[in-house]
CSV table of C-alpha atoms and ligand atoms in Angstrom, one decimal:
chain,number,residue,atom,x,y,z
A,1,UNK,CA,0.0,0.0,0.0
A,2,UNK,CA,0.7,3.4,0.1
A,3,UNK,CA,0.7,6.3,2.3
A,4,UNK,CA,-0.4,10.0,1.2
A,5,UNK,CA,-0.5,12.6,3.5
A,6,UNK,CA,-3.0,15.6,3.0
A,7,UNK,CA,-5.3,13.4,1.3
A,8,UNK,CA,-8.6,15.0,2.2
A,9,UNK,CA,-7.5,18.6,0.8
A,10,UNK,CA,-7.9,19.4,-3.1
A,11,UNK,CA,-5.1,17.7,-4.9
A,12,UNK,CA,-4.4,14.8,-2.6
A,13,UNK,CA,-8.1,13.5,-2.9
A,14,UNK,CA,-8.3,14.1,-6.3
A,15,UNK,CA,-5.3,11.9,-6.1
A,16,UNK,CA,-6.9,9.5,-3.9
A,17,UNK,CA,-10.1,9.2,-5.7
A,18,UNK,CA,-8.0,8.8,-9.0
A,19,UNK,CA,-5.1,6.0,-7.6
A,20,UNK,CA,-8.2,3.9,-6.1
A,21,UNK,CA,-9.6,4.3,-10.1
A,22,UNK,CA,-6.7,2.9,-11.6
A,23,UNK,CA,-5.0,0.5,-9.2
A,24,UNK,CA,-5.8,-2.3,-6.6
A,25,UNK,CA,-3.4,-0.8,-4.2
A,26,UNK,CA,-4.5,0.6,-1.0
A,27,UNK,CA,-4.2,3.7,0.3
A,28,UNK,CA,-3.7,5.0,3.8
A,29,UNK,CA,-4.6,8.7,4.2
A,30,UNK,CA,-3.3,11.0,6.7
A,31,UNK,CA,-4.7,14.5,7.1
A,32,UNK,CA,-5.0,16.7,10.0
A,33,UNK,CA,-8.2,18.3,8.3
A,34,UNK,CA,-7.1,21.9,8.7
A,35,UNK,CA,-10.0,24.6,7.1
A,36,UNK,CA,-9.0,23.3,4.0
A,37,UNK,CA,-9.2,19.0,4.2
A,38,UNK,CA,-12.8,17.8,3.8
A,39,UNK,CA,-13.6,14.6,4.4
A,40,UNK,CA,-16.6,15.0,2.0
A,41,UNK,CA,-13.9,15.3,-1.3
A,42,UNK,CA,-13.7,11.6,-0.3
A,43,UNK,CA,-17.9,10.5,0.3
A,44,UNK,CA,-17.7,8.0,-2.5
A,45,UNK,CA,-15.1,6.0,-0.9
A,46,UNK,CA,-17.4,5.1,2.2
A,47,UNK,CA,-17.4,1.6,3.0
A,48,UNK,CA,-14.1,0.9,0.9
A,49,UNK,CA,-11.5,-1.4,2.5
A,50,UNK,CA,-8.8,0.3,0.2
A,51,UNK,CA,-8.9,3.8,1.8
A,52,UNK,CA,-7.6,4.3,5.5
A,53,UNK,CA,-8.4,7.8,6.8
A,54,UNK,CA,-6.0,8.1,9.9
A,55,UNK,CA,-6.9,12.0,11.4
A,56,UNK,CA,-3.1,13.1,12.3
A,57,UNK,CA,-0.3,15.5,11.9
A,58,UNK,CA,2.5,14.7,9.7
A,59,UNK,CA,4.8,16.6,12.5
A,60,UNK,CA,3.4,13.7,14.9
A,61,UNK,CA,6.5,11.3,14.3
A,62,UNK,CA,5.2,8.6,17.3
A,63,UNK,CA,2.0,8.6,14.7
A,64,UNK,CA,3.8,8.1,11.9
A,65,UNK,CA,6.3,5.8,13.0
A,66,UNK,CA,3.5,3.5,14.2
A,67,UNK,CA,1.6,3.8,10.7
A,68,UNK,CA,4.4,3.1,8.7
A,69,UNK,CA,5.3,-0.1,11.0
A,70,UNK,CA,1.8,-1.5,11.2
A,71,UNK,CA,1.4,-0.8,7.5
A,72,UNK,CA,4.6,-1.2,6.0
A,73,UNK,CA,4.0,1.0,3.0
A,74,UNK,CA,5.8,1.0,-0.3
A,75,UNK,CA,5.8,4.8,-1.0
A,76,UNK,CA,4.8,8.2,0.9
A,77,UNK,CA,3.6,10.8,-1.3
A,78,UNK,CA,3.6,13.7,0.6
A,79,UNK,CA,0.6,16.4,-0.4
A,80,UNK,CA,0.0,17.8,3.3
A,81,UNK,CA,0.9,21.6,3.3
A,82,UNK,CA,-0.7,25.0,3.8
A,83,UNK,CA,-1.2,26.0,0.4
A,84,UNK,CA,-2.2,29.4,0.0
A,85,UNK,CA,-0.5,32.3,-0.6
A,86,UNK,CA,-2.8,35.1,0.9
A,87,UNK,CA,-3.2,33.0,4.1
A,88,UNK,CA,0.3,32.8,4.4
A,89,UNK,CA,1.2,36.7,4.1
A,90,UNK,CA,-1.5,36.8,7.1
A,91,UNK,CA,0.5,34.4,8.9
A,92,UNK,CA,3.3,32.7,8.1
A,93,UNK,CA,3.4,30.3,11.1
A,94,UNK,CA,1.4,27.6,10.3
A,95,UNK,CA,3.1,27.2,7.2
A,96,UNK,CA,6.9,27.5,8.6
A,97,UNK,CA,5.2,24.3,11.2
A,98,UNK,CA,3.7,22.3,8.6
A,99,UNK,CA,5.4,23.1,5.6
A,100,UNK,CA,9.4,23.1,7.0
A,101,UNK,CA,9.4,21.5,10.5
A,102,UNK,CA,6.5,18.7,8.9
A,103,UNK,CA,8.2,17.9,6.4
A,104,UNK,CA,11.2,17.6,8.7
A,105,UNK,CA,9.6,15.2,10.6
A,106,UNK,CA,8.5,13.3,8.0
A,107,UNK,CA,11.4,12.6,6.4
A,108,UNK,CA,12.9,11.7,9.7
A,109,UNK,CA,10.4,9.1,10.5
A,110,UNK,CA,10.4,7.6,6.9
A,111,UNK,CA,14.6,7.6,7.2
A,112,UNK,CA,14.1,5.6,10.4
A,113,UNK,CA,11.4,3.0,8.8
A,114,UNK,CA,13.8,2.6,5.4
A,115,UNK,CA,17.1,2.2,7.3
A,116,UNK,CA,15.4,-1.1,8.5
A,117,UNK,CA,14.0,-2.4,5.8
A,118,UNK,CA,15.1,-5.2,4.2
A,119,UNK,CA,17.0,-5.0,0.5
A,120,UNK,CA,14.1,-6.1,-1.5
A,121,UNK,CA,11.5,-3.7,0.4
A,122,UNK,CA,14.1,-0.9,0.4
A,123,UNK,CA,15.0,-0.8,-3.1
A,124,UNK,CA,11.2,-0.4,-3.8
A,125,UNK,CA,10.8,2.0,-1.3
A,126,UNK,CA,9.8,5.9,-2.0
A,127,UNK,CA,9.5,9.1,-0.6
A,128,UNK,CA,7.3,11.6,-3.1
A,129,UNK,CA,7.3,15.3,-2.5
A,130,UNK,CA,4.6,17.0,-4.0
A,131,UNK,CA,6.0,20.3,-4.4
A,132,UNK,CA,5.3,24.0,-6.6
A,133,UNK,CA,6.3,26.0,-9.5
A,134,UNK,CA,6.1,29.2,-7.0
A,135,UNK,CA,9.7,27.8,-5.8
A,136,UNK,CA,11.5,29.1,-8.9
A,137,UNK,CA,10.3,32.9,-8.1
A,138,UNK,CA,8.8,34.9,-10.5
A,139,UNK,CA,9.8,35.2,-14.5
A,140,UNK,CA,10.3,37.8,-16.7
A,141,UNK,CA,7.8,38.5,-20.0
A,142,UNK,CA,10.3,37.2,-22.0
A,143,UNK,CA,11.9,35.0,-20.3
A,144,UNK,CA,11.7,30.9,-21.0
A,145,UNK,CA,9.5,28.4,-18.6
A,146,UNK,CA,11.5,26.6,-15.2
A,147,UNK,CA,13.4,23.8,-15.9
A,148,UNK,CA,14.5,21.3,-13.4
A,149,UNK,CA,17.8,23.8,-13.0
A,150,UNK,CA,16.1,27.5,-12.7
A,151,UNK,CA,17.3,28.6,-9.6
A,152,UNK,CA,15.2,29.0,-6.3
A,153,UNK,CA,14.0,32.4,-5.6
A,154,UNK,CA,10.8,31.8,-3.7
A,155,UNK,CA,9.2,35.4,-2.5
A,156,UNK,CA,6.1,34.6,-0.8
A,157,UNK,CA,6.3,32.9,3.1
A,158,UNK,CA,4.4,30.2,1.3
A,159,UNK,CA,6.6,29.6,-1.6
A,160,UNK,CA,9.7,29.9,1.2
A,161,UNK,CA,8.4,26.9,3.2
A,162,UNK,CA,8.0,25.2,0.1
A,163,UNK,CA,11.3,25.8,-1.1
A,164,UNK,CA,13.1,24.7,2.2
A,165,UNK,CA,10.8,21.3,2.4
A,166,UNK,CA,12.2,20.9,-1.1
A,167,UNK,CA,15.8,21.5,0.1
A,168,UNK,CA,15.8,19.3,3.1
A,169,UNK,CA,13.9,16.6,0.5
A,170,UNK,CA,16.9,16.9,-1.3
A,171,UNK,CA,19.6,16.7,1.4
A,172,UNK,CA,18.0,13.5,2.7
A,173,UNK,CA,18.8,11.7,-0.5
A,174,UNK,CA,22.3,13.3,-0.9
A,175,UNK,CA,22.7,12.4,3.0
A,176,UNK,CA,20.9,9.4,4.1
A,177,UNK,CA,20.3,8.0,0.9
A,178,UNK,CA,16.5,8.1,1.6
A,179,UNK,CA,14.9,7.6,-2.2
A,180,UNK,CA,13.2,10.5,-3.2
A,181,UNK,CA,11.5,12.7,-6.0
A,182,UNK,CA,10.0,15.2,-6.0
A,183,UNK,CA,7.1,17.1,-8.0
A,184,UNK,CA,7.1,20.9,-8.9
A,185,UNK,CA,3.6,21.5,-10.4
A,186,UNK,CA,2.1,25.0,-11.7
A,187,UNK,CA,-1.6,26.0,-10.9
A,188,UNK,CA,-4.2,23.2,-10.6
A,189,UNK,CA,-7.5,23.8,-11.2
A,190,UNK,CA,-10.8,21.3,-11.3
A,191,UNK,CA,-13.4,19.4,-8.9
A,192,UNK,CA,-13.2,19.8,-4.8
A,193,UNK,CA,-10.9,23.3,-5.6
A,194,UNK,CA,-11.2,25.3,-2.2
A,195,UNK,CA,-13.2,28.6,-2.6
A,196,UNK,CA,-10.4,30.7,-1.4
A,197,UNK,CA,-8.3,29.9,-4.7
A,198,UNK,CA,-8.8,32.1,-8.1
A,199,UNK,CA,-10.9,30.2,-10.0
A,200,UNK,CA,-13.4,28.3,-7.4
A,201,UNK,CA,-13.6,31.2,-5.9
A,202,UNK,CA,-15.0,33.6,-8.6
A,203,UNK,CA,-17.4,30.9,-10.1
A,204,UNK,CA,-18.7,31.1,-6.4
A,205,UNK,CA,-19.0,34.6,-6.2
A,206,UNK,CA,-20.1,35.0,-9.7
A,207,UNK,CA,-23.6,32.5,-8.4
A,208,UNK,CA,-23.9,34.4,-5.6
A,209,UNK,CA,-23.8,37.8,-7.7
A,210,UNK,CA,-20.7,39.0,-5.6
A,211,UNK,CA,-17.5,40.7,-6.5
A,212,UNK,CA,-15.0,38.7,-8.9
A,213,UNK,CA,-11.7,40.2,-7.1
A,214,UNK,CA,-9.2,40.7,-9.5
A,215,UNK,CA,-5.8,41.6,-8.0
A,216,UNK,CA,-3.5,44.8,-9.4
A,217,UNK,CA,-3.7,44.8,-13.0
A,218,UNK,CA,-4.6,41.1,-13.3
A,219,UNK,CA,-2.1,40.6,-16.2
A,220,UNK,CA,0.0,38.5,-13.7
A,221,UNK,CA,0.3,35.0,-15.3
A,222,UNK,CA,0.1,31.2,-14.5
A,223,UNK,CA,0.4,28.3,-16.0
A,224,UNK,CA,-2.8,26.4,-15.6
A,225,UNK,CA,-3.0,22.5,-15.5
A,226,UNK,CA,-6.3,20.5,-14.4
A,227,UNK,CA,-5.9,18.6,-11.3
A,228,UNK,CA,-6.6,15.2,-12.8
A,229,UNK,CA,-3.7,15.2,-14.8
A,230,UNK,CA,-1.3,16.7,-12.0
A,231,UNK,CA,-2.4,13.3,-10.5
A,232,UNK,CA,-1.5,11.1,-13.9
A,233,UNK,CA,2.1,13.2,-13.8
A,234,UNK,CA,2.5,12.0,-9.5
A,235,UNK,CA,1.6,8.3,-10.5
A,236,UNK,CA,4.1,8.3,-13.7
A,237,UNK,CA,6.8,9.8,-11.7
A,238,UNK,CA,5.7,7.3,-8.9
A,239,UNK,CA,6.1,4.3,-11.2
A,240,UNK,CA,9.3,5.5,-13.2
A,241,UNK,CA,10.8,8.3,-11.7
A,242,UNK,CA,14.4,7.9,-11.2
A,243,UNK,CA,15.6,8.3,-7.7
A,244,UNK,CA,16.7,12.0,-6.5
A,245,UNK,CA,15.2,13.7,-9.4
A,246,UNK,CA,13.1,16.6,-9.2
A,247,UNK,CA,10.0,17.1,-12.3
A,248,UNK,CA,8.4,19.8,-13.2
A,249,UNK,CA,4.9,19.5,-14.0
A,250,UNK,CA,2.6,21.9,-15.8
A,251,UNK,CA,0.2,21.9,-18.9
A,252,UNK,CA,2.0,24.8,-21.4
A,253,UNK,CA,-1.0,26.7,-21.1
A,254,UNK,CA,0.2,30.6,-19.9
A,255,UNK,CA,-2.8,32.5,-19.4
A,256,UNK,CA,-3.4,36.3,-17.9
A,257,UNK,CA,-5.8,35.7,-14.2
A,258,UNK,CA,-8.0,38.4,-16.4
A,259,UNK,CA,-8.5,36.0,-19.4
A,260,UNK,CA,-8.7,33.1,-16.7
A,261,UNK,CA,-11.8,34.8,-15.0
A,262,UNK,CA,-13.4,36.1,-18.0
A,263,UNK,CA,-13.3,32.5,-19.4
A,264,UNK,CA,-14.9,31.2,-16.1
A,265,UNK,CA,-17.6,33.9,-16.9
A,266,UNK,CA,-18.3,33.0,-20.6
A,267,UNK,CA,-18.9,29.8,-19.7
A,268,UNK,CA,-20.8,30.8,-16.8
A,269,UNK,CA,-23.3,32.7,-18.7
A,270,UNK,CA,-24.0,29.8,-21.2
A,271,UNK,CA,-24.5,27.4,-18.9
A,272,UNK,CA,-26.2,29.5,-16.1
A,273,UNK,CA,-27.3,32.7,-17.7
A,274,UNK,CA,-28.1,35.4,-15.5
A,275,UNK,CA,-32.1,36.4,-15.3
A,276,UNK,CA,-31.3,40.0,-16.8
A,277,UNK,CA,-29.5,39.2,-19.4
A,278,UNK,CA,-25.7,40.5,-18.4
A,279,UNK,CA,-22.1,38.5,-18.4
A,280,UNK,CA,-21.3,37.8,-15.2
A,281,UNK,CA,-18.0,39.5,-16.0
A,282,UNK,CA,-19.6,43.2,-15.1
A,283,UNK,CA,-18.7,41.3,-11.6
A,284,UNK,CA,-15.3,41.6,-12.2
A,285,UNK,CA,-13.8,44.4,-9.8
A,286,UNK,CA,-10.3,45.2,-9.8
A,287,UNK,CA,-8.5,45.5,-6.1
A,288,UNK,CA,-5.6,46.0,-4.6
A,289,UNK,CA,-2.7,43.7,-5.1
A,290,UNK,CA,-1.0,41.2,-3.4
A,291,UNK,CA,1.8,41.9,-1.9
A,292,UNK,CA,5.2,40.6,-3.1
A,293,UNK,CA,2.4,39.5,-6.2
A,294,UNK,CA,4.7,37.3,-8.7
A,295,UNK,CA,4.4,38.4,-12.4
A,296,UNK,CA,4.4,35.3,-14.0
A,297,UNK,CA,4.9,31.9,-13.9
A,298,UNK,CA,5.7,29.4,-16.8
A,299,UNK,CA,6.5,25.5,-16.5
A,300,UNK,CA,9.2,23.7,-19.2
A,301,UNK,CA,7.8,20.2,-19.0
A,302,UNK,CA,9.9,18.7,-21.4
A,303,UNK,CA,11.6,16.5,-18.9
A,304,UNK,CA,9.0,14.2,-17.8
A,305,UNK,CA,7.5,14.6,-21.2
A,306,UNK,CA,10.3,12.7,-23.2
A,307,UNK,CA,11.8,11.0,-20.0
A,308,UNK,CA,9.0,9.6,-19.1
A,309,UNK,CA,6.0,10.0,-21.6
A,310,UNK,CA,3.6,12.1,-19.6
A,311,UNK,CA,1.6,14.5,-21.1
A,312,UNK,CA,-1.6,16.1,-20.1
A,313,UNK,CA,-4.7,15.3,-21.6
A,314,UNK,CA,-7.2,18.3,-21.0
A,315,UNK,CA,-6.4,21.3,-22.3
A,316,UNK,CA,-7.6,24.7,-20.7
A,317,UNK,CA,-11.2,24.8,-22.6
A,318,UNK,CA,-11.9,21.5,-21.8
A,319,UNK,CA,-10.6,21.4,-18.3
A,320,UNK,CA,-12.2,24.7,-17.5
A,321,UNK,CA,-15.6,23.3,-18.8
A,322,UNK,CA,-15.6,20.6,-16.9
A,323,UNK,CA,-14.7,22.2,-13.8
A,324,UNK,CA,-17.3,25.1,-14.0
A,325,UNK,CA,-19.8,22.1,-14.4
A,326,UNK,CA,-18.5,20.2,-11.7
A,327,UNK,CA,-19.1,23.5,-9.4
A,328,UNK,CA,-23.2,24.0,-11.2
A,329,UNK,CA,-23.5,20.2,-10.3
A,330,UNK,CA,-22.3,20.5,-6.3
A,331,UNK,CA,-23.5,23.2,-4.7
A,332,UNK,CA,-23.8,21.6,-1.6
A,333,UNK,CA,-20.4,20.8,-1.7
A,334,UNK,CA,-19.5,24.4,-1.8
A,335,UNK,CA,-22.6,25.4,0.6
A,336,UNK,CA,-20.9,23.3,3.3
A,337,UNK,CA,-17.7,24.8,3.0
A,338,UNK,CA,-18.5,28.2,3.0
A,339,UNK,CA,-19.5,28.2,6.4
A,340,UNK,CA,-18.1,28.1,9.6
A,341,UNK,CA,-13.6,29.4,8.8
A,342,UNK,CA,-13.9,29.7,5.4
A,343,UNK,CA,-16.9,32.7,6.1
A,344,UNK,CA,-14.4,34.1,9.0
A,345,UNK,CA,-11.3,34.2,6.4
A,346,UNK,CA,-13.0,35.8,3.9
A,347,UNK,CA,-14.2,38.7,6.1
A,348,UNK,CA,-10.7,38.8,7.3
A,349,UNK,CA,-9.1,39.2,4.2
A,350,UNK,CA,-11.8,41.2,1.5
A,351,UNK,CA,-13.7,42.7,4.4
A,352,UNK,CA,-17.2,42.9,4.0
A,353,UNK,CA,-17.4,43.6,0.3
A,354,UNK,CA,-13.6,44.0,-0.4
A,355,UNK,CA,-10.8,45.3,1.3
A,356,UNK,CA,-9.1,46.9,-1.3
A,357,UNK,CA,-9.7,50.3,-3.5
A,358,UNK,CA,-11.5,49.2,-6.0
A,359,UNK,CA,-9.4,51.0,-9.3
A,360,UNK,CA,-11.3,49.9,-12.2
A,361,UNK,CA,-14.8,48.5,-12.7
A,362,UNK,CA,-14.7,46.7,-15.8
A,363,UNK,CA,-12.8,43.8,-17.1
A,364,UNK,CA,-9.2,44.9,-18.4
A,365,UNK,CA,-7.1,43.4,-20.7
A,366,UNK,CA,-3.6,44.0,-22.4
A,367,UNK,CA,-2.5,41.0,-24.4
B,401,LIG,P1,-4.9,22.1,0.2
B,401,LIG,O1,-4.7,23.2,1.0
B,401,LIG,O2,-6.2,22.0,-0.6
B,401,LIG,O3,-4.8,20.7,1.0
B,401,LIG,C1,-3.8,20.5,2.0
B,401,LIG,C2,-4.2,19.3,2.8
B,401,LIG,O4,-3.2,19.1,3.8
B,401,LIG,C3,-5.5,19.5,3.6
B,401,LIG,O5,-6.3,18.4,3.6
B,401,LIG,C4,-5.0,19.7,5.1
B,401,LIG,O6,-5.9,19.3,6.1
B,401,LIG,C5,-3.7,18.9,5.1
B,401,LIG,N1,-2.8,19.3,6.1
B,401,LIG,C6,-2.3,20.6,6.3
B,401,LIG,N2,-1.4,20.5,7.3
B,401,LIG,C7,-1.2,19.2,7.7
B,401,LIG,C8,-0.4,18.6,8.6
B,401,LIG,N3,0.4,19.2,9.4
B,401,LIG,N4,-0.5,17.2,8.7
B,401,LIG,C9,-1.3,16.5,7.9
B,401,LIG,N5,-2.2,17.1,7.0
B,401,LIG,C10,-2.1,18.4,6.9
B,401,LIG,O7,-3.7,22.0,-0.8
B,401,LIG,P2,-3.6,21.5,-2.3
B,401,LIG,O8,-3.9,22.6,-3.2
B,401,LIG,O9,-4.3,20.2,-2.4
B,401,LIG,O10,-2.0,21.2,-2.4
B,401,LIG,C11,-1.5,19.9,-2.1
B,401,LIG,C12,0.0,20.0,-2.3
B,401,LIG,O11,0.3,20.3,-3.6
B,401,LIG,C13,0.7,21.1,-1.4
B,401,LIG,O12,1.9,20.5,-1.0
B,401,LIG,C14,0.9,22.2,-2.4
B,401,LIG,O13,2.1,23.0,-2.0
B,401,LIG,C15,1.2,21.5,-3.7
B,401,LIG,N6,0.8,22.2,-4.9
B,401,LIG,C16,-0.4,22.8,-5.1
B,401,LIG,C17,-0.8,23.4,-6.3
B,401,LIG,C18,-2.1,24.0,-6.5
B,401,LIG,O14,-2.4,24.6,-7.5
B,401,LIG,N7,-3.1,23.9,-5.6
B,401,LIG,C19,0.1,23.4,-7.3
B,401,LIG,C20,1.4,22.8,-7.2
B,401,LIG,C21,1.7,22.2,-5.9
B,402,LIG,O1,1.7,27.9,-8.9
B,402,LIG,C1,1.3,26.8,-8.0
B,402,LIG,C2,0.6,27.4,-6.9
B,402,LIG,O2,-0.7,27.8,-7.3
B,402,LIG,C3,0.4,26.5,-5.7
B,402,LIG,O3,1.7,26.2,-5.2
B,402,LIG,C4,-0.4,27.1,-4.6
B,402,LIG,O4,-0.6,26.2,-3.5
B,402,LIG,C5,-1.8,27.5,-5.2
B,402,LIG,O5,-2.5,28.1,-4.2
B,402,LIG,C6,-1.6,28.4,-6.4
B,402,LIG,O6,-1.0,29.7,-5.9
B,402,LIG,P1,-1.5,31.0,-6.6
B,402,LIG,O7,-1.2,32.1,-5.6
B,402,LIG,O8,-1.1,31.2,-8.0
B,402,LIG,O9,-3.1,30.7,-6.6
B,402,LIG,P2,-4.4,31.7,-6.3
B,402,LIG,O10,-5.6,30.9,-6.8
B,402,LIG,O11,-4.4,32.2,-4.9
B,402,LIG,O12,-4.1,32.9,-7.3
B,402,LIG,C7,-4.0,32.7,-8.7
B,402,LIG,C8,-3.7,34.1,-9.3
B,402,LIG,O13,-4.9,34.9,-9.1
B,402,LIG,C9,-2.6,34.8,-8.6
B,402,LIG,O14,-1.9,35.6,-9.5
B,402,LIG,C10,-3.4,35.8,-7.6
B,402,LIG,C11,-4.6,36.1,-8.3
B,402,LIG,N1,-5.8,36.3,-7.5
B,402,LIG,C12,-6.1,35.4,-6.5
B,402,LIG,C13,-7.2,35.5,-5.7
B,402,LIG,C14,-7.5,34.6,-4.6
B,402,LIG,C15,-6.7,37.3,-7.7
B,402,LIG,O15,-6.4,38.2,-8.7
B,402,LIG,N2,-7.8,37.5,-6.9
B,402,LIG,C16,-8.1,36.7,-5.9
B,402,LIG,O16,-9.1,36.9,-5.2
């Protein structure tokens, strides 16, 4: 079996929901269910001897240590992190605990469990890191996508805990010989998204005839990839991946936040068209910007493309179709959790309608 940690939050049950689909193999799931794990990503799994949900911290060592010797896994993917970037200019804490001293911990448990297994068990044995594009800093217009070698020049507190759980990832291979690799994906996007990100979180506002947000100029770009085939990329680099190599993972799909939201709108208003008759991109409402905000992002994925034949299979129109549905399709899902933290966070951080001067009123776009 295998261990994933952070399997109840967006990507790991995606992940979950997607290794169960293709494989036998079962999967024990460790998640402290911050605000953002939700046990309800993973309802269809009830009653299913191949998914263990164990509620823990992956900074508990005497917890891990004990799952990993009464389950003897072959592999830990490690998914468990505070992910987002706002929350973590609020307060960097919880992500310098989970994200550095977690992974710490982590690694030190699985270091102890390999160092006693025997050869055939060991050379199967390994440790996944499930890491970001936000690592590499921020690019220039012109510049070309990360590769594997682009230097680290993280600039958010989140993308600095990511970066040093990457480094000490690293350093337990070069040290301890632990077998790792390690993951660096650009922006997911799809089913079970948490409605604090960009695009959940404007075709939820956009139904509830709120403000689409749109930070500084929105001409800041990602690289957008949809989370079903971020999971096919993990498995491939699971099953082939050679030992102490790092992958970068992203769909070659560089799009401005604007052109991003206005898609989510366009598709919006022909599946769900507003009663009188406007876009739901007269929402859109420019605020201010993030702070530190990087300017673009861009993924080469040429590596695990020819080393190792993965390539994605949605593209952006498809992806972004089928997500938009996905959110029409589950609004309970989203009713249940936009209550209780999420509600507190978002008063916290847009105020009542938003916190920010609004500077323009209309969609904006400079290609
Ligand atoms: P998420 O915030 O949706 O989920 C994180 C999960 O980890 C939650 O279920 C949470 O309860 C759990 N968790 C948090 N702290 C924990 C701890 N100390 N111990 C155990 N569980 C804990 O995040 P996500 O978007 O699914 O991201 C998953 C991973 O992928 C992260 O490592 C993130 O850095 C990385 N990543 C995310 C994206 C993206 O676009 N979302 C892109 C590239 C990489
Ligand atoms: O690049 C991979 C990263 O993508 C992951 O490592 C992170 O875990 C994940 O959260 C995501 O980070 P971003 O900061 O890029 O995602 P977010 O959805 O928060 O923002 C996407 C872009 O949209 C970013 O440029 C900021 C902007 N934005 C975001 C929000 C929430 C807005 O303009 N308005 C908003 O309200």
């Amino acid at each position: 079996m295998i261990l994933v940690t952070g399997g109840a939050g967006f990507i790991g049950s995606n992940f979950i929901l997607d290794w169960l689909a293709h494989s036998e193999e079962p999967v024990i799931n460790l998640d402290k269910l911050t605000y953002a794990g939700n046990l309800e990503n993973l309802n269809s799994l009830k009653g299913n001897p191949r998914h263990i949900f164990v509620r823990g911290d992956i900074a508990d060592s005497e917890l891990v240590a004990q799952l990993l010797s009464e389950h003897r896994p072959r592999a830990i993917l490690n998914f468990a992190a505070e992910s987002h970037v706002d929350r973590s200019i609020h307060g960097p804490e919880a992500f310098i605990q989970t994200n550095i001293v977690g992974t710490y911990r982590l690694l030190e448990t699985a270091r102890a469990f390999y160092k006693d297994l025997d050869e055939r068990a060991a050379s199967c044995f390994r440790f996944l890191h499930v890491s970001t594009d936000e690592v590499y800093g921020s690019l220039s217009s012109g510049a070309s996508p990360f590769t594997e070698e682009h230097k680290y020049e993280p600039n958010s507190p989140y993308s600095a805990t990511k970066a040093a759980s990457d480094h000490l990832v690293r350093a337990y291979y070069h040290t301890y010989g632990l077998p790792v690799l390690t993951t660096n994906c650009s922006n997911n996007y799809g089913p079970y998204h948490f409605p604090e990100k960009l695009i959940p979180l404007c075709i939820h506002n956009a139904l509830a005839g709120r403000p689409l947000p749109i930070y500084g100029d929105g001409l800041q770009i990602r690289d957008w990839l949809y989370v079903r085939d971020h999971c096919s990329a993990i498995r491939r680099v699971l099953e082939a991946g050679k030992v102490g190599e790092t992958y970068n993972v992203g769909g070659w799909n560089e799009m401005a936040n604007i052109s991003v939201v206005q898609s989510v709108c366009e598709i919006l208003d022909e599946l769900k068209p507003k009663e009188n008759g406007s876009s739901y991109a007269a929402q859109i409402t420019f605020v201010t910007d993030r702070p530190g905000h990087d300017r673009r992002y861009a993924i080469d994925a040429e590596k695990i493309s020819t080393e190792l034949g993965w390539q994605p299979k949605e593209t952006f129109e498809t992806g972004i179709r089928k997500t938009v549905q996905w959110y029409l399709d589950n609004p309970s899902w989203v009713a249940n959790v936009t209550s209780g933290a999420y509600q507190s966070w978002v008063g916290q951080h847009y105020g009542s309608g938003l916190n920010t001067t609004a500077r323009r009123t209309s969609p904006h776009v400079d290609t």
